[in-house]
């Protein structure tokens, strides 16, 4: 049914750092518009990455479609245009889920570890979605005590997150990409069911080339490594086979 949904774009509801959310004439459907804007270090660093919005929309579409074929419920309905994705309206759980397969970024810093160490098993972290505090690390006790989600919801979120890691890792291996780590957001749909939201892109994942370990993600922007646009295009090309 959903593939034949036609909507009329409504008013802008929210503008985030990388996306804008619009209402539609259907109360349970929103439009997610992908911008070229990029920020890092809690928006202290700002810039734009040419064509990023288009790449991230296409890459996220590909990942959401893949996950849905594997039985993971997501907010994705369909791609509407190069920069617009039709999604289900979600009440977002204010917890970001990070899964790490290889030490990098925040984990390297937190524990004084070298980047690139292969973890014996994936590490799952929760961060409280709070820009003012820089999304601090929290655990399941905080989540329960602050009523951010129920035990049942967190159990479901945890299980799905590890499943998503396996699905994406396997998919990327064939495309010569290592899935170092990534961040997910979940929300409750109109029926209160937990589904995967947000985006899955080089903004929210770390991808390294399997042979050279070259960084092909937003770390090129965060760390001023250059070649940012090319890296996003390369990921799009490897994942979809198309520019
Ligand atoms: P971190 O190592 O900086 O904690 O990042 C872990 C993963 O989460 C990495 O793939 C990038 C992604 N991420 C976001 O999507 N949003 C953020 O605000 C941050 C800090 C990281
Ligand atoms: N997007 C985040 C921010 O600007 C940080 C990041 O992705 O590194 O706050």
PDB file of N, CA and C in Angstrom, residues 74-170:
ATOM      1  N   UNK A  74      11.275   0.183   9.729  1.00  0.00           N
ATOM      2  CA  UNK A  74      11.882   1.517   9.711  1.00  0.00           C
ATOM      3  C   UNK A  74      10.809   2.544   9.367  1.00  0.00           C
ATOM      4  N   UNK A  75      11.153   3.811   9.513  1.00  0.00           N
ATOM      5  CA  UNK A  75      10.191   4.880   9.183  1.00  0.00           C
ATOM      6  C   UNK A  75      10.131   5.154   7.686  1.00  0.00           C
ATOM      7  N   UNK A  76      11.013   4.534   6.922  1.00  0.00           N
ATOM      8  CA  UNK A  76      11.107   4.804   5.483  1.00  0.00           C
ATOM      9  C   UNK A  76       9.843   4.372   4.746  1.00  0.00           C
ATOM     10  N   UNK A  77       9.291   5.269   3.948  1.00  0.00           N
ATOM     11  CA  UNK A  77       8.157   4.908   3.084  1.00  0.00           C
ATOM     12  C   UNK A  77       8.610   4.876   1.632  1.00  0.00           C
ATOM     13  N   UNK A  78       9.159   6.005   1.151  1.00  0.00           N
ATOM     14  CA  UNK A  78       9.734   6.006  -0.192  1.00  0.00           C
ATOM     15  C   UNK A  78      10.558   7.276  -0.428  1.00  0.00           C
ATOM     16  N   UNK A  79      11.406   7.208  -1.432  1.00  0.00           N
ATOM     17  CA  UNK A  79      12.159   8.398  -1.825  1.00  0.00           C
ATOM     18  C   UNK A  79      11.245   9.228  -2.716  1.00  0.00           C
ATOM     19  N   UNK A  80      11.131  10.528  -2.420  1.00  0.00           N
ATOM     20  CA  UNK A  80      10.223  11.381  -3.202  1.00  0.00           C
ATOM     21  C   UNK A  80      10.960  12.151  -4.284  1.00  0.00           C
ATOM     22  N   UNK A  81      12.189  12.552  -3.978  1.00  0.00           N
ATOM     23  CA  UNK A  81      13.002  13.316  -4.923  1.00  0.00           C
ATOM     24  C   UNK A  81      14.442  13.141  -4.474  1.00  0.00           C
ATOM     25  N   UNK A  82      15.366  13.791  -5.165  1.00  0.00           N
ATOM     26  CA  UNK A  82      16.792  13.624  -4.836  1.00  0.00           C
ATOM     27  C   UNK A  82      17.111  13.932  -3.373  1.00  0.00           C
ATOM     28  N   UNK A  83      16.389  14.908  -2.810  1.00  0.00           N
ATOM     29  CA  UNK A  83      16.702  15.308  -1.432  1.00  0.00           C
ATOM     30  C   UNK A  83      15.579  15.017  -0.441  1.00  0.00           C
ATOM     31  N   UNK A  84      14.481  14.429  -0.924  1.00  0.00           N
ATOM     32  CA  UNK A  84      13.325  14.245  -0.042  1.00  0.00           C
ATOM     33  C   UNK A  84      12.942  12.780   0.110  1.00  0.00           C
ATOM     34  N   UNK A  85      12.681  12.415   1.364  1.00  0.00           N
ATOM     35  CA  UNK A  85      12.262  11.056   1.692  1.00  0.00           C
ATOM     36  C   UNK A  85      10.941  11.138   2.465  1.00  0.00           C
ATOM     37  N   UNK A  86       9.975  10.326   2.054  1.00  0.00           N
ATOM     38  CA  UNK A  86       8.716  10.251   2.799  1.00  0.00           C
ATOM     39  C   UNK A  86       8.899   9.254   3.940  1.00  0.00           C
ATOM     40  N   UNK A  87       8.576   9.699   5.150  1.00  0.00           N
ATOM     41  CA  UNK A  87       8.785   8.837   6.326  1.00  0.00           C
ATOM     42  C   UNK A  87       7.540   8.846   7.215  1.00  0.00           C
ATOM     43  N   UNK A  88       7.449   7.828   8.057  1.00  0.00           N
ATOM     44  CA  UNK A  88       6.370   7.795   9.048  1.00  0.00           C
ATOM     45  C   UNK A  88       6.666   8.797  10.155  1.00  0.00           C
ATOM     46  N   UNK A  89       5.643   9.403  10.687  1.00  0.00           N
ATOM     47  CA  UNK A  89       5.816  10.299  11.842  1.00  0.00           C
ATOM     48  C   UNK A  89       6.175   9.459  13.059  1.00  0.00           C
ATOM     49  N   UNK A  90       7.239   9.855  13.737  1.00  0.00           N
ATOM     50  CA  UNK A  90       7.654   9.110  14.933  1.00  0.00           C
ATOM     51  C   UNK A  90       7.748  10.037  16.129  1.00  0.00           C
ATOM     52  N   UNK A  91       7.475   9.452  17.284  1.00  0.00           N
ATOM     53  CA  UNK A  91       7.801  10.115  18.544  1.00  0.00           C
ATOM     54  C   UNK A  91       9.190   9.564  18.898  1.00  0.00           C
ATOM     55  N   UNK A  92      10.222  10.394  18.664  1.00  0.00           N
ATOM     56  CA  UNK A  92      11.604   9.901  18.759  1.00  0.00           C
ATOM     57  C   UNK A  92      12.004   9.611  20.213  1.00  0.00           C
ATOM     58  N   UNK A  93      12.559   8.443  20.445  1.00  0.00           N
ATOM     59  CA  UNK A  93      13.129   8.099  21.748  1.00  0.00           C
ATOM     60  C   UNK A  93      14.394   8.951  21.902  1.00  0.00           C
ATOM     61  N   UNK A  94      14.511   9.636  23.032  1.00  0.00           N
ATOM     62  CA  UNK A  94      15.596  10.617  23.188  1.00  0.00           C
ATOM     63  C   UNK A  94      16.930   9.966  23.566  1.00  0.00           C
ATOM     64  N   UNK A  95      17.199   8.856  22.911  1.00  0.00           N
ATOM     65  CA  UNK A  95      18.419   8.089  23.172  1.00  0.00           C
ATOM     66  C   UNK A  95      19.033   7.722  21.823  1.00  0.00           C
ATOM     67  N   UNK A  96      20.311   8.055  21.639  1.00  0.00           N
ATOM     68  CA  UNK A  96      21.006   7.627  20.421  1.00  0.00           C
ATOM     69  C   UNK A  96      21.732   6.323  20.741  1.00  0.00           C
ATOM     70  N   UNK A  97      21.632   5.378  19.826  1.00  0.00           N
ATOM     71  CA  UNK A  97      22.296   4.081  20.010  1.00  0.00           C
ATOM     72  C   UNK A  97      23.526   4.059  19.107  1.00  0.00           C
ATOM     73  N   UNK A  98      24.675   3.822  19.699  1.00  0.00           N
ATOM     74  CA  UNK A  98      25.898   3.686  18.905  1.00  0.00           C
ATOM     75  C   UNK A  98      26.366   2.245  18.989  1.00  0.00           C
ATOM     76  N   UNK A  99      26.737   1.688  17.837  1.00  0.00           N
ATOM     77  CA  UNK A  99      27.338   0.354  17.812  1.00  0.00           C
ATOM     78  C   UNK A  99      28.731   0.504  17.230  1.00  0.00           C
ATOM     79  N   UNK A 100      29.681  -0.136  17.891  1.00  0.00           N
ATOM     80  CA  UNK A 100      31.078  -0.044  17.439  1.00  0.00           C
ATOM     81  C   UNK A 100      31.649  -1.435  17.193  1.00  0.00           C
ATOM     82  N   UNK A 101      32.278  -1.590  16.025  1.00  0.00           N
ATOM     83  CA  UNK A 101      32.978  -2.838  15.705  1.00  0.00           C
ATOM     84  C   UNK A 101      34.485  -2.668  15.834  1.00  0.00           C
ATOM     85  N   UNK A 102      34.944  -1.440  15.632  1.00  0.00           N
ATOM     86  CA  UNK A 102      36.373  -1.094  15.672  1.00  0.00           C
ATOM     87  C   UNK A 102      36.487   0.188  16.482  1.00  0.00           C
ATOM     88  N   UNK A 103      37.541   0.298  17.279  1.00  0.00           N
ATOM     89  CA  UNK A 103      37.724   1.498  18.100  1.00  0.00           C
ATOM     90  C   UNK A 103      38.000   2.713  17.210  1.00  0.00           C
ATOM     91  N   UNK A 104      37.240   3.787  17.442  1.00  0.00           N
ATOM     92  CA  UNK A 104      37.455   5.057  16.735  1.00  0.00           C
ATOM     93  C   UNK A 104      36.774   6.164  17.533  1.00  0.00           C
ATOM     94  N   UNK A 105      37.008   7.398  17.115  1.00  0.00           N
ATOM     95  CA  UNK A 105      36.271   8.560  17.631  1.00  0.00           C
ATOM     96  C   UNK A 105      36.109   8.594  19.136  1.00  0.00           C
ATOM     97  N   UNK A 106      34.848   8.659  19.543  1.00  0.00           N
ATOM     98  CA  UNK A 106      34.511   8.831  20.950  1.00  0.00           C
ATOM     99  C   UNK A 106      35.051   7.734  21.855  1.00  0.00           C
ATOM    100  N   UNK A 107      35.095   6.507  21.370  1.00  0.00           N
ATOM    101  CA  UNK A 107      35.577   5.412  22.221  1.00  0.00           C
ATOM    102  C   UNK A 107      37.088   5.480  22.407  1.00  0.00           C
ATOM    103  N   UNK A 108      37.800   5.871  21.337  1.00  0.00           N
ATOM    104  CA  UNK A 108      39.256   6.016  21.424  1.00  0.00           C
ATOM    105  C   UNK A 108      39.584   7.088  22.473  1.00  0.00           C
ATOM    106  N   UNK A 109      38.813   8.178  22.421  1.00  0.00           N
ATOM    107  CA  UNK A 109      39.045   9.304  23.330  1.00  0.00           C
ATOM    108  C   UNK A 109      38.683   8.930  24.772  1.00  0.00           C
ATOM    109  N   UNK A 110      37.511   8.328  24.928  1.00  0.00           N
ATOM    110  CA  UNK A 110      37.014   8.007  26.274  1.00  0.00           C
ATOM    111  C   UNK A 110      37.951   7.078  27.026  1.00  0.00           C
ATOM    112  N   UNK A 111      38.470   6.068  26.318  1.00  0.00           N
ATOM    113  CA  UNK A 111      39.246   5.033  26.998  1.00  0.00           C
ATOM    114  C   UNK A 111      40.744   5.097  26.697  1.00  0.00           C
ATOM    115  N   UNK A 112      41.169   6.150  26.005  1.00  0.00           N
ATOM    116  CA  UNK A 112      42.597   6.300  25.701  1.00  0.00           C
ATOM    117  C   UNK A 112      43.122   5.184  24.822  1.00  0.00           C
ATOM    118  N   UNK A 113      42.322   4.773  23.842  1.00  0.00           N
ATOM    119  CA  UNK A 113      42.717   3.653  22.975  1.00  0.00           C
ATOM    120  C   UNK A 113      43.121   4.165  21.598  1.00  0.00           C
ATOM    121  N   UNK A 114      43.924   3.369  20.947  1.00  0.00           N
ATOM    122  CA  UNK A 114      44.342   3.656  19.573  1.00  0.00           C
ATOM    123  C   UNK A 114      43.179   3.396  18.626  1.00  0.00           C
ATOM    124  N   UNK A 115      42.983   4.250  17.644  1.00  0.00           N
ATOM    125  CA  UNK A 115      41.957   3.980  16.631  1.00  0.00           C
ATOM    126  C   UNK A 115      42.358   2.766  15.811  1.00  0.00           C
ATOM    127  N   UNK A 116      41.372   1.960  15.450  1.00  0.00           N
ATOM    128  CA  UNK A 116      41.640   0.837  14.547  1.00  0.00           C
ATOM    129  C   UNK A 116      41.701  -0.513  15.230  1.00  0.00           C
ATOM    130  N   UNK A 117      41.649  -0.528  16.564  1.00  0.00           N
ATOM    131  CA  UNK A 117      41.656  -1.821  17.268  1.00  0.00           C
ATOM    132  C   UNK A 117      40.326  -2.535  17.014  1.00  0.00           C
ATOM    133  N   UNK A 118      40.425  -3.773  16.543  1.00  0.00           N
ATOM    134  CA  UNK A 118      39.242  -4.592  16.290  1.00  0.00           C
ATOM    135  C   UNK A 118      38.665  -5.045  17.627  1.00  0.00           C
ATOM    136  N   UNK A 119      37.384  -4.817  17.861  1.00  0.00           N
ATOM    137  CA  UNK A 119      36.783  -5.215  19.142  1.00  0.00           C
ATOM    138  C   UNK A 119      36.396  -6.699  19.091  1.00  0.00           C
ATOM    139  N   UNK A 120      36.562  -7.385  20.239  1.00  0.00           N
ATOM    140  CA  UNK A 120      36.256  -8.820  20.297  1.00  0.00           C
ATOM    141  C   UNK A 120      34.803  -9.076  19.978  1.00  0.00           C
ATOM    142  N   UNK A 121      33.957  -8.162  20.443  1.00  0.00           N
ATOM    143  CA  UNK A 121      32.546  -8.210  20.055  1.00  0.00           C
ATOM    144  C   UNK A 121      32.021  -6.779  19.981  1.00  0.00           C
ATOM    145  N   UNK A 122      30.910  -6.574  19.254  1.00  0.00           N
ATOM    146  CA  UNK A 122      30.428  -5.191  19.102  1.00  0.00           C
ATOM    147  C   UNK A 122      30.106  -4.551  20.448  1.00  0.00           C
ATOM    148  N   UNK A 123      30.394  -3.267  20.549  1.00  0.00           N
ATOM    149  CA  UNK A 123      30.081  -2.498  21.760  1.00  0.00           C
ATOM    150  C   UNK A 123      28.854  -1.645  21.463  1.00  0.00           C
ATOM    151  N   UNK A 124      27.893  -1.672  22.371  1.00  0.00           N
ATOM    152  CA  UNK A 124      26.700  -0.832  22.222  1.00  0.00           C
ATOM    153  C   UNK A 124      26.743   0.264  23.279  1.00  0.00           C
ATOM    154  N   UNK A 125      26.494   1.491  22.841  1.00  0.00           N
ATOM    155  CA  UNK A 125      26.469   2.631  23.779  1.00  0.00           C
ATOM    156  C   UNK A 125      25.154   3.369  23.614  1.00  0.00           C
ATOM    157  N   UNK A 126      24.720   4.003  24.702  1.00  0.00           N
ATOM    158  CA  UNK A 126      23.583   4.914  24.615  1.00  0.00           C
ATOM    159  C   UNK A 126      24.065   6.326  24.920  1.00  0.00           C
ATOM    160  N   UNK A 127      23.545   7.279  24.162  1.00  0.00           N
ATOM    161  CA  UNK A 127      23.807   8.689  24.446  1.00  0.00           C
ATOM    162  C   UNK A 127      22.468   9.395  24.577  1.00  0.00           C
ATOM    163  N   UNK A 128      22.390  10.279  25.576  1.00  0.00           N
ATOM    164  CA  UNK A 128      21.179  11.079  25.780  1.00  0.00           C
ATOM    165  C   UNK A 128      21.141  12.154  24.709  1.00  0.00           C
ATOM    166  N   UNK A 129      20.026  12.219  23.934  1.00  0.00           N
ATOM    167  CA  UNK A 129      19.896  13.211  22.856  1.00  0.00           C
ATOM    168  C   UNK A 129      19.670  14.580  23.477  1.00  0.00           C
ATOM    169  N   UNK A 130      20.735  15.340  23.621  1.00  0.00           N
ATOM    170  CA  UNK A 130      20.630  16.645  24.275  1.00  0.00           C
ATOM    171  C   UNK A 130      21.779  17.514  23.779  1.00  0.00           C
ATOM    172  N   UNK A 131      21.477  18.354  22.772  1.00  0.00           N
ATOM    173  CA  UNK A 131      22.514  19.188  22.145  1.00  0.00           C
ATOM    174  C   UNK A 131      23.254  20.044  23.162  1.00  0.00           C
ATOM    175  N   UNK A 132      22.504  20.634  24.093  1.00  0.00           N
ATOM    176  CA  UNK A 132      23.116  21.530  25.085  1.00  0.00           C
ATOM    177  C   UNK A 132      24.182  20.844  25.914  1.00  0.00           C
ATOM    178  N   UNK A 133      24.044  19.544  26.092  1.00  0.00           N
ATOM    179  CA  UNK A 133      25.005  18.781  26.904  1.00  0.00           C
ATOM    180  C   UNK A 133      25.987  17.997  26.038  1.00  0.00           C
ATOM    181  N   UNK A 134      25.837  18.096  24.705  1.00  0.00           N
ATOM    182  CA  UNK A 134      26.744  17.360  23.813  1.00  0.00           C
ATOM    183  C   UNK A 134      26.485  15.861  23.806  1.00  0.00           C
ATOM    184  N   UNK A 135      25.221  15.471  23.924  1.00  0.00           N
ATOM    185  CA  UNK A 135      24.811  14.049  23.853  1.00  0.00           C
ATOM    186  C   UNK A 135      25.646  13.140  24.784  1.00  0.00           C
ATOM    187  N   UNK A 136      25.533  13.324  26.101  1.00  0.00           N
ATOM    188  CA  UNK A 136      26.381  12.534  27.012  1.00  0.00           C
ATOM    189  C   UNK A 136      26.049  11.043  27.026  1.00  0.00           C
ATOM    190  N   UNK A 137      27.083  10.274  27.340  1.00  0.00           N
ATOM    191  CA  UNK A 137      26.957   8.819  27.474  1.00  0.00           C
ATOM    192  C   UNK A 137      26.071   8.499  28.676  1.00  0.00           C
ATOM    193  N   UNK A 138      25.108   7.614  28.479  1.00  0.00           N
ATOM    194  CA  UNK A 138      24.253   7.183  29.594  1.00  0.00           C
ATOM    195  C   UNK A 138      24.106   5.663  29.523  1.00  0.00           C
ATOM    196  N   UNK A 139      23.485   5.062  30.545  1.00  0.00           N
ATOM    197  CA  UNK A 139      23.244   3.614  30.502  1.00  0.00           C
ATOM    198  C   UNK A 139      21.757   3.325  30.702  1.00  0.00           C
ATOM    199  N   UNK A 140      21.418   2.054  30.756  1.00  0.00           N
ATOM    200  CA  UNK A 140      20.001   1.683  30.793  1.00  0.00           C
ATOM    201  C   UNK A 140      19.313   2.137  32.088  1.00  0.00           C
ATOM    202  N   UNK A 141      20.092   2.305  33.146  1.00  0.00           N
ATOM    203  CA  UNK A 141      19.492   2.786  34.402  1.00  0.00           C
ATOM    204  C   UNK A 141      19.042   4.240  34.262  1.00  0.00           C
ATOM    205  N   UNK A 142      19.884   5.051  33.603  1.00  0.00           N
ATOM    206  CA  UNK A 142      19.480   6.447  33.356  1.00  0.00           C
ATOM    207  C   UNK A 142      18.196   6.465  32.522  1.00  0.00           C
ATOM    208  N   UNK A 143      18.173   5.630  31.491  1.00  0.00           N
ATOM    209  CA  UNK A 143      17.042   5.627  30.556  1.00  0.00           C
ATOM    210  C   UNK A 143      15.751   5.285  31.288  1.00  0.00           C
ATOM    211  N   UNK A 144      15.859   4.303  32.186  1.00  0.00           N
ATOM    212  CA  UNK A 144      14.679   3.878  32.938  1.00  0.00           C
ATOM    213  C   UNK A 144      14.289   4.937  33.970  1.00  0.00           C
ATOM    214  N   UNK A 145      15.274   5.438  34.697  1.00  0.00           N
ATOM    215  CA  UNK A 145      14.992   6.404  35.762  1.00  0.00           C
ATOM    216  C   UNK A 145      14.407   7.706  35.197  1.00  0.00           C
ATOM    217  N   UNK A 146      14.857   8.082  34.021  1.00  0.00           N
ATOM    218  CA  UNK A 146      14.371   9.329  33.414  1.00  0.00           C
ATOM    219  C   UNK A 146      13.153   9.099  32.532  1.00  0.00           C
ATOM    220  N   UNK A 147      12.711   7.827  32.481  1.00  0.00           N
ATOM    221  CA  UNK A 147      11.508   7.493  31.720  1.00  0.00           C
ATOM    222  C   UNK A 147      11.649   7.801  30.226  1.00  0.00           C
ATOM    223  N   UNK A 148      12.839   7.582  29.687  1.00  0.00           N
ATOM    224  CA  UNK A 148      13.062   7.868  28.262  1.00  0.00           C
ATOM    225  C   UNK A 148      12.479   6.757  27.399  1.00  0.00           C
ATOM    226  N   UNK A 149      12.438   5.536  27.956  1.00  0.00           N
ATOM    227  CA  UNK A 149      11.851   4.390  27.255  1.00  0.00           C
ATOM    228  C   UNK A 149      11.619   3.294  28.287  1.00  0.00           C
ATOM    229  N   UNK A 150      10.727   2.376  27.947  1.00  0.00           N
ATOM    230  CA  UNK A 150      10.455   1.271  28.883  1.00  0.00           C
ATOM    231  C   UNK A 150      11.501   0.172  28.703  1.00  0.00           C
ATOM    232  N   UNK A 151      11.543  -0.744  29.652  1.00  0.00           N
ATOM    233  CA  UNK A 151      12.445  -1.898  29.549  1.00  0.00           C
ATOM    234  C   UNK A 151      12.174  -2.694  28.284  1.00  0.00           C
ATOM    235  N   UNK A 152      10.886  -2.877  27.986  1.00  0.00           N
ATOM    236  CA  UNK A 152      10.504  -3.660  26.799  1.00  0.00           C
ATOM    237  C   UNK A 152      10.997  -2.950  25.533  1.00  0.00           C
ATOM    238  N   UNK A 153      10.805  -1.628  25.503  1.00  0.00           N
ATOM    239  CA  UNK A 153      11.260  -0.873  24.330  1.00  0.00           C
ATOM    240  C   UNK A 153      12.780  -0.973  24.186  1.00  0.00           C
ATOM    241  N   UNK A 154      13.500  -0.850  25.301  1.00  0.00           N
ATOM    242  CA  UNK A 154      14.966  -0.891  25.221  1.00  0.00           C
ATOM    243  C   UNK A 154      15.468  -2.283  24.841  1.00  0.00           C
ATOM    244  N   UNK A 155      14.771  -3.300  25.297  1.00  0.00           N
ATOM    245  CA  UNK A 155      15.144  -4.665  24.914  1.00  0.00           C
ATOM    246  C   UNK A 155      15.032  -4.805  23.399  1.00  0.00           C
ATOM    247  N   UNK A 156      13.923  -4.329  22.861  1.00  0.00           N
ATOM    248  CA  UNK A 156      13.660  -4.397  21.427  1.00  0.00           C
ATOM    249  C   UNK A 156      14.706  -3.582  20.650  1.00  0.00           C
ATOM    250  N   UNK A 157      14.983  -2.381  21.133  1.00  0.00           N
ATOM    251  CA  UNK A 157      15.953  -1.492  20.475  1.00  0.00           C
ATOM    252  C   UNK A 157      17.341  -2.135  20.452  1.00  0.00           C
ATOM    253  N   UNK A 158      17.721  -2.734  21.588  1.00  0.00           N
ATOM    254  CA  UNK A 158      19.046  -3.368  21.673  1.00  0.00           C
ATOM    255  C   UNK A 158      19.165  -4.532  20.688  1.00  0.00           C
ATOM    256  N   UNK A 159      18.147  -5.387  20.679  1.00  0.00           N
ATOM    257  CA  UNK A 159      18.176  -6.557  19.786  1.00  0.00           C
ATOM    258  C   UNK A 159      18.227  -6.120  18.327  1.00  0.00           C
ATOM    259  N   UNK A 160      17.369  -5.157  17.964  1.00  0.00           N
ATOM    260  CA  UNK A 160      17.339  -4.689  16.570  1.00  0.00           C
ATOM    261  C   UNK A 160      18.682  -4.047  16.194  1.00  0.00           C
ATOM    262  N   UNK A 161      19.292  -3.317  17.115  1.00  0.00           N
ATOM    263  CA  UNK A 161      20.545  -2.617  16.802  1.00  0.00           C
ATOM    264  C   UNK A 161      21.644  -3.619  16.443  1.00  0.00           C
ATOM    265  N   UNK A 162      21.755  -4.704  17.220  1.00  0.00           N
ATOM    266  CA  UNK A 162      22.773  -5.719  16.897  1.00  0.00           C
ATOM    267  C   UNK A 162      22.446  -6.411  15.570  1.00  0.00           C
ATOM    268  N   UNK A 163      21.155  -6.646  15.335  1.00  0.00           N
ATOM    269  CA  UNK A 163      20.744  -7.254  14.059  1.00  0.00           C
ATOM    270  C   UNK A 163      21.122  -6.346  12.887  1.00  0.00           C
ATOM    271  N   UNK A 164      20.838  -5.047  13.047  1.00  0.00           N
ATOM    272  CA  UNK A 164      21.152  -4.070  11.995  1.00  0.00           C
ATOM    273  C   UNK A 164      22.659  -4.069  11.737  1.00  0.00           C
ATOM    274  N   UNK A 165      23.447  -4.154  12.806  1.00  0.00           N
ATOM    275  CA  UNK A 165      24.904  -4.201  12.642  1.00  0.00           C
ATOM    276  C   UNK A 165      25.302  -5.387  11.760  1.00  0.00           C
ATOM    277  N   UNK A 166      24.749  -6.544  12.035  1.00  0.00           N
ATOM    278  CA  UNK A 166      25.099  -7.730  11.242  1.00  0.00           C
ATOM    279  C   UNK A 166      24.688  -7.577   9.785  1.00  0.00           C
ATOM    280  N   UNK A 167      23.481  -7.062   9.575  1.00  0.00           N
ATOM    281  CA  UNK A 167      22.985  -6.912   8.201  1.00  0.00           C
ATOM    282  C   UNK A 167      23.863  -5.921   7.425  1.00  0.00           C
ATOM    283  N   UNK A 168      24.140  -4.779   8.033  1.00  0.00           N
ATOM    284  CA  UNK A 168      24.924  -3.749   7.330  1.00  0.00           C
ATOM    285  C   UNK A 168      26.367  -4.199   7.118  1.00  0.00           C
ATOM    286  N   UNK A 169      26.951  -4.823   8.155  1.00  0.00           N
ATOM    287  CA  UNK A 169      28.345  -5.293   8.047  1.00  0.00           C
ATOM    288  C   UNK A 169      28.499  -6.261   6.877  1.00  0.00           C
ATOM    289  N   UNK A 170      27.589  -7.221   6.807  1.00  0.00           N
ATOM    290  CA  UNK A 170      27.657  -8.223   5.733  1.00  0.00           C
ATOM    291  C   UNK A 170      27.460  -7.598   4.362  1.00  0.00           C
TER     292      UNK A 170
END
